[in-house]
Amino acid sequence: MARITLRQLLDHAAERGYGVPAFNINNMEQGLAIMEAAAAVDAPVIIQASRGARSYAGDIMLSKMIDALEEMYPQIPLCLHQDHGNDEATCATAIKYGFTSVMMDGSLKADAKTAADYEYNVDITRRVVEMAHWVGASVEGELGVLGSLEHGGGEQEDGHGLEGKVSREQLLTDPDQAVDFVRATKVDALAIAMGTSHGAYKFSRKPDGEILAMNVIEEIHRRLPNTHLVMHGSSSVPQALQDMFNQFGGEMPQTWGVPVEEIVRGIRHGVRKVNIDTDCRLAMTAIFRKVGASSKVEFDPRKFLKPAMDSMRELCRERFEQFGAAGNASKIKVLPLSEMAKRYRSGALDPRIGGMTAAA
Ligand SMILES: [Zn+2]
């Protein structure tokens, strides 16, 4: 059994200089695709479930599915992470169902659509960190509001995302504030806002520094070299998948995602977790369209799902390799939650800021 915490996994990734893709799960096929890809290249895994996924599949179904994946692939360290927790209860119940890590997204209020102020974010994140660390689970916090630098708005996905528009300042994480936030909350990983957004429609043109602010990552990494950074909304939305989707009856407007080479550049500057959902969805639904259009009499869902699963597995495998995660699963000796809890209590895992611990 190899249920790993986000903290232990990202500490390993930082030591060895790689990044870990975090793929979203809603159903069995996605779980199998991720684990088959990981097993093929010996990569550790982060599977994350949004609140939308938890209500779609149900907590019992989701957690038993992860148990099954863990049993099928005991050699692969598997972190189960709550994506965009909106309040304390979401995070606490996730841990109850076997999640080893939670995101407390205090950049938005509990309604998951109104931008929150800094004090609210620090306060709620600090309380979730305390609770999670009691049992050894990890916490990802978020500073800055995720949204487009092109139009100042967020993208609703699974009932989560900024509604309305905010200023450019709110859409870019402030490096000085990031230092203060990590010190005050003791988060294990920090999601930063730098122009990426959720969904397929991230950029209306190939992104440059004006709309994808990679320099923010580099600046934060300079000040917080020991903090694990997280890139959200980091699907690349490959042109080949858009083309297949549209070739078989889809009408997806031309769009641009985050280029893989920009993510790799981020990994050189402290990015350790890279969230990818849209690419996995598109890898599957482009195939649904292809099968549906090519064989108008086909009605066996497995004839749609099997090639869709193959397509998603190939995408996951590519990302494991591109981010350098491949070859690392067998190098990790997974620590139990109880051991992580002990280390948190001793202060050994307190954030190190400029080489000093937060307590110092
Ligand atoms: Zn996100």
XYZ file of C-alpha atoms and ligand atoms in Angstrom:
361
model
C 0.000 0.000 0.000
C 1.425 3.309 -0.917
C -0.843 6.208 0.040
C 1.572 9.126 0.250
C 1.077 12.685 1.478
C 1.559 15.615 -0.865
C 4.280 16.962 1.401
C 6.421 13.853 1.332
C 5.996 13.493 -2.426
C 6.832 17.114 -3.218
C 9.827 17.071 -0.849
C 11.151 14.187 -2.941
C 10.369 16.025 -6.183
C 12.202 19.125 -4.924
C 15.252 17.112 -3.899
C 15.472 15.576 -7.345
C 14.240 18.564 -9.377
C 11.112 17.161 -10.998
C 7.423 18.121 -11.128
C 4.359 15.947 -10.583
C 1.232 16.308 -12.724
C -1.974 16.294 -10.652
C -4.784 14.738 -12.658
C -8.459 14.995 -11.749
C -10.656 11.965 -11.258
C -14.404 11.519 -11.626
C -14.755 7.912 -12.725
C -13.070 4.516 -12.978
C -11.740 5.006 -16.504
C -9.769 8.108 -15.550
C -8.328 6.345 -12.495
C -7.196 3.361 -14.561
C -5.706 5.572 -17.277
C -3.628 7.531 -14.738
C -2.378 4.461 -12.887
C -1.575 2.460 -16.039
C 0.469 5.397 -17.322
C 2.270 5.796 -13.987
C 3.058 2.089 -13.765
C 4.406 2.089 -17.333
C 6.964 4.786 -16.542
C 7.490 4.294 -12.768
C 6.045 7.698 -11.806
C 4.481 8.720 -8.474
C 0.884 9.928 -8.726
C -1.283 12.786 -7.516
C -4.971 12.136 -8.133
C -7.217 14.993 -7.153
C -10.956 15.269 -6.727
C -12.870 18.523 -6.848
C -16.056 19.123 -4.884
C -17.821 18.542 -8.202
C -16.193 15.112 -8.520
C -17.132 14.209 -4.951
C -20.771 14.977 -5.602
C -20.717 13.333 -9.062
C -19.249 9.990 -7.969
C -20.063 10.203 -4.258
C -17.489 10.088 -1.441
C -17.936 6.366 -0.836
C -17.529 5.430 -4.502
C -14.536 7.732 -4.917
C -12.700 6.528 -1.851
C -13.308 2.833 -2.616
C -12.138 3.422 -6.182
C -8.878 4.874 -4.872
C -8.526 1.903 -2.490
C -8.882 -0.388 -5.499
C -6.311 1.527 -7.559
C -3.914 1.400 -4.623
C -4.378 -2.351 -4.329
C -3.884 -2.851 -8.078
C -0.707 -0.737 -8.170
C 0.953 -1.170 -4.746
C 4.323 -0.106 -6.169
C 3.092 3.399 -7.109
C 3.048 6.102 -4.378
C -0.414 7.653 -4.657
C -1.433 10.982 -3.153
C -5.186 11.645 -3.009
C -5.751 15.399 -2.908
C -8.828 17.606 -2.461
C -8.827 20.140 -5.289
C -10.098 23.632 -4.320
C -11.510 23.006 -0.865
C -13.806 25.952 -0.147
C -14.096 25.686 3.649
C -12.999 23.748 6.736
C -15.738 21.118 6.407
C -14.812 20.190 2.825
C -11.207 19.661 3.921
C -12.087 17.743 7.105
C -14.484 15.363 5.355
C -11.941 14.748 2.575
C -9.399 13.587 5.159
C -12.071 11.377 6.705
C -12.480 9.646 3.310
C -8.779 8.882 2.916
C -7.446 12.016 1.222
C -3.837 12.544 2.311
C -3.825 16.169 1.204
C -6.241 19.063 0.847
C -6.248 22.391 -0.892
C -7.777 25.161 1.192
C -8.515 27.815 -1.403
C -9.054 30.909 0.699
C -8.502 33.232 -2.256
C -12.252 32.911 -2.724
C -14.924 32.931 -0.041
C -16.820 29.744 0.854
C -19.258 30.393 -2.040
C -16.260 29.635 -4.337
C -16.943 32.641 -6.552
C -16.351 35.854 -4.546
C -12.784 37.121 -4.135
C -11.801 37.072 -0.440
C -9.446 39.488 1.319
C -5.979 38.576 2.541
C -6.895 38.361 6.242
C -9.721 35.924 5.532
C -7.371 33.766 3.448
C -4.638 33.654 6.113
C -7.102 32.912 8.884
C -8.998 30.031 7.262
C -5.876 28.496 5.716
C -4.021 28.565 9.030
C -6.903 26.786 10.766
C -7.093 24.058 8.097
C -3.311 23.580 8.266
C -3.514 23.067 12.034
C -6.304 20.519 11.673
C -4.680 18.599 8.791
C -1.244 18.489 10.377
C -2.662 16.931 13.568
C -3.215 13.770 11.503
C -0.238 14.170 9.169
C -2.151 15.300 6.060
C -0.788 18.076 3.839
C -2.266 21.417 2.827
C -1.982 23.472 -0.338
C -2.928 27.126 0.006
C -3.628 29.678 -2.677
C -2.604 33.307 -2.855
C -3.905 35.529 -5.640
C -7.068 34.903 -7.630
C -6.918 32.551 -10.625
C -8.072 34.266 -13.767
C -7.196 35.633 -17.158
C -4.862 38.610 -17.535
C -6.506 39.154 -20.942
C -9.982 39.973 -19.639
C -9.672 40.097 -15.835
C -12.211 37.349 -15.181
C -12.094 33.774 -13.884
C -13.490 30.643 -15.423
C -16.221 28.653 -13.684
C -15.502 24.942 -13.606
C -17.272 22.348 -11.471
C -19.024 25.201 -9.672
C -15.731 26.818 -8.729
C -14.181 30.024 -10.007
C -14.226 33.773 -9.725
C -17.411 35.471 -10.823
C -17.057 38.988 -12.238
C -13.795 40.803 -12.755
C -10.893 41.800 -10.514
C -7.829 43.991 -10.965
C -4.566 42.821 -12.560
C -2.950 43.089 -9.091
C -5.382 40.534 -7.641
C -4.688 38.164 -10.545
C -0.953 38.111 -9.823
C 0.431 36.729 -6.578
C 2.472 39.365 -4.748
C 5.916 37.911 -3.890
C 6.270 39.800 -0.580
C 2.805 38.745 0.497
C 3.661 35.147 -0.461
C 6.510 35.133 2.081
C 4.190 36.486 4.770
C 1.439 34.003 3.831
C 3.683 30.939 4.022
C 5.122 32.094 7.334
C 1.687 32.764 8.830
C -0.107 29.648 7.594
C 2.647 26.982 7.397
C 1.183 25.561 4.179
C 3.038 22.675 2.566
C 2.522 23.973 -0.971
C 1.457 27.277 -2.459
C -0.700 27.765 -5.552
C 0.055 31.029 -7.274
C -1.877 33.187 -9.690
C 0.012 34.195 -12.809
C -2.525 34.307 -15.605
C -3.637 30.688 -15.889
C -7.307 29.846 -15.574
C -9.438 26.728 -15.573
C -11.169 25.148 -18.563
C -10.193 25.038 -22.237
C -10.338 28.773 -22.999
C -7.212 30.022 -21.250
C -5.664 32.268 -23.881
C -6.932 33.777 -27.145
C -3.427 33.616 -28.609
C -0.169 31.784 -27.957
C 0.693 33.120 -24.486
C 3.620 35.486 -23.949
C 4.884 37.162 -20.762
C 2.083 39.726 -20.906
C -0.677 37.144 -20.342
C 1.282 34.267 -18.737
C 3.447 35.837 -16.053
C 6.130 33.178 -15.525
C 8.336 35.884 -13.992
C 6.039 35.850 -10.920
C 6.988 32.211 -10.297
C 10.666 32.995 -10.622
C 10.373 35.945 -8.240
C 8.479 33.922 -5.610
C 10.911 31.030 -5.914
C 13.802 33.425 -5.284
C 12.200 34.513 -2.005
C 10.797 31.121 -0.996
C 13.311 28.585 -2.350
C 12.029 25.877 -0.002
C 8.301 26.249 -0.705
C 6.666 23.912 -3.205
C 4.836 25.939 -5.849
C 1.692 24.800 -7.652
C 0.515 25.789 -11.130
C -3.263 25.554 -11.615
C -5.081 25.495 -14.941
C -2.001 24.076 -16.637
C -3.471 22.040 -19.432
C -1.727 22.626 -22.735
C -4.895 22.039 -24.796
C -2.948 20.299 -27.613
C -3.829 21.429 -31.130
C -4.093 17.810 -32.332
C -6.861 17.116 -29.786
C -8.722 20.328 -30.673
C -8.487 19.315 -34.347
C -9.787 15.795 -33.709
C -12.637 17.179 -31.590
C -13.663 19.537 -34.392
C -13.040 17.088 -37.236
C -15.759 14.802 -35.863
C -18.518 17.329 -35.357
C -17.249 19.395 -32.418
C -17.333 23.187 -32.512
C -14.607 24.211 -30.096
C -13.335 27.721 -30.873
C -9.560 27.917 -31.407
C -7.845 28.244 -28.028
C -4.376 28.122 -26.445
C -3.288 26.463 -23.210
C -0.060 26.624 -21.202
C 2.812 25.373 -23.410
C 4.634 22.374 -21.928
C 7.961 24.216 -22.287
C 6.648 26.993 -19.985
C 5.659 24.389 -17.380
C 9.107 22.824 -17.631
C 10.579 26.302 -17.108
C 8.370 26.599 -14.004
C 9.663 23.257 -12.717
C 13.187 24.712 -12.891
C 11.910 27.473 -10.579
C 10.225 25.553 -7.782
C 6.967 24.357 -9.380
C 6.367 20.838 -8.052
C 2.654 20.220 -8.688
C 1.018 20.909 -12.043
C -2.777 20.681 -12.288
C -4.134 19.155 -15.469
C -7.817 18.442 -16.055
C -8.923 19.893 -19.413
C -6.326 17.895 -21.379
C -7.580 14.629 -19.857
C -11.200 15.541 -20.585
C -10.384 16.493 -24.160
C -8.269 13.354 -24.699
C -11.387 11.338 -23.871
C -14.179 13.372 -25.469
C -12.326 13.859 -28.784
C -12.344 10.034 -29.007
C -16.051 9.867 -28.072
C -16.758 12.124 -31.052
C -14.495 10.129 -33.344
C -16.116 6.793 -32.415
C -19.612 8.267 -32.576
C -19.006 9.825 -36.003
C -17.126 6.840 -37.453
C -19.592 4.164 -36.424
C -23.141 5.405 -36.327
C -24.518 2.032 -35.199
C -22.166 1.544 -32.236
C -24.028 1.457 -28.911
C -21.663 -0.428 -26.580
C -20.264 2.204 -24.181
C -17.061 0.196 -23.845
C -16.335 0.812 -27.544
C -16.227 4.515 -26.633
C -14.604 4.239 -23.224
C -11.784 1.824 -24.013
C -10.110 3.941 -26.748
C -10.856 7.072 -24.700
C -8.999 5.505 -21.781
C -6.080 4.634 -24.084
C -5.970 8.242 -25.281
C -5.935 9.655 -21.753
C -3.285 7.131 -20.672
C -0.981 8.311 -23.455
C -1.484 11.931 -22.442
C -0.692 11.164 -18.776
C 2.373 9.178 -19.733
C 3.681 12.076 -21.816
C 3.277 14.501 -18.919
C 4.991 12.152 -16.423
C 7.937 12.016 -18.802
C 7.979 15.717 -19.727
C 7.910 16.809 -16.055
C 10.663 14.369 -15.031
C 8.435 12.349 -12.680
C 9.067 9.124 -14.620
C 11.527 6.771 -12.950
C 10.928 8.138 -9.447
C 8.132 5.992 -7.968
C 10.458 3.164 -7.004
C 12.856 5.615 -5.311
C 10.304 6.724 -2.681
C 9.803 4.964 0.631
C 6.317 6.024 1.684
C 5.902 7.274 5.262
C 2.608 6.679 7.086
C 0.428 9.633 8.119
C 1.295 8.991 11.785
C 4.980 9.568 11.055
C 4.180 12.788 9.165
C 2.045 13.954 12.121
C 4.950 13.335 14.482
C 7.268 15.375 12.250
C 4.815 18.276 12.111
C 4.485 18.246 15.913
C 8.254 18.355 16.329
C 8.489 21.424 14.053
C 10.743 19.544 11.620
C 8.437 20.385 8.697
C 7.900 24.080 9.484
C 8.446 26.255 6.419
C 11.996 27.417 5.913
C 12.127 31.001 4.836
C 15.492 32.248 3.642
C 17.118 29.248 5.289
C 15.443 29.859 8.697
C 12.397 28.063 10.052
C 9.242 30.127 10.484
C 9.522 29.807 14.255
C 13.038 31.282 14.266
Zn -7.406 24.925 -9.856
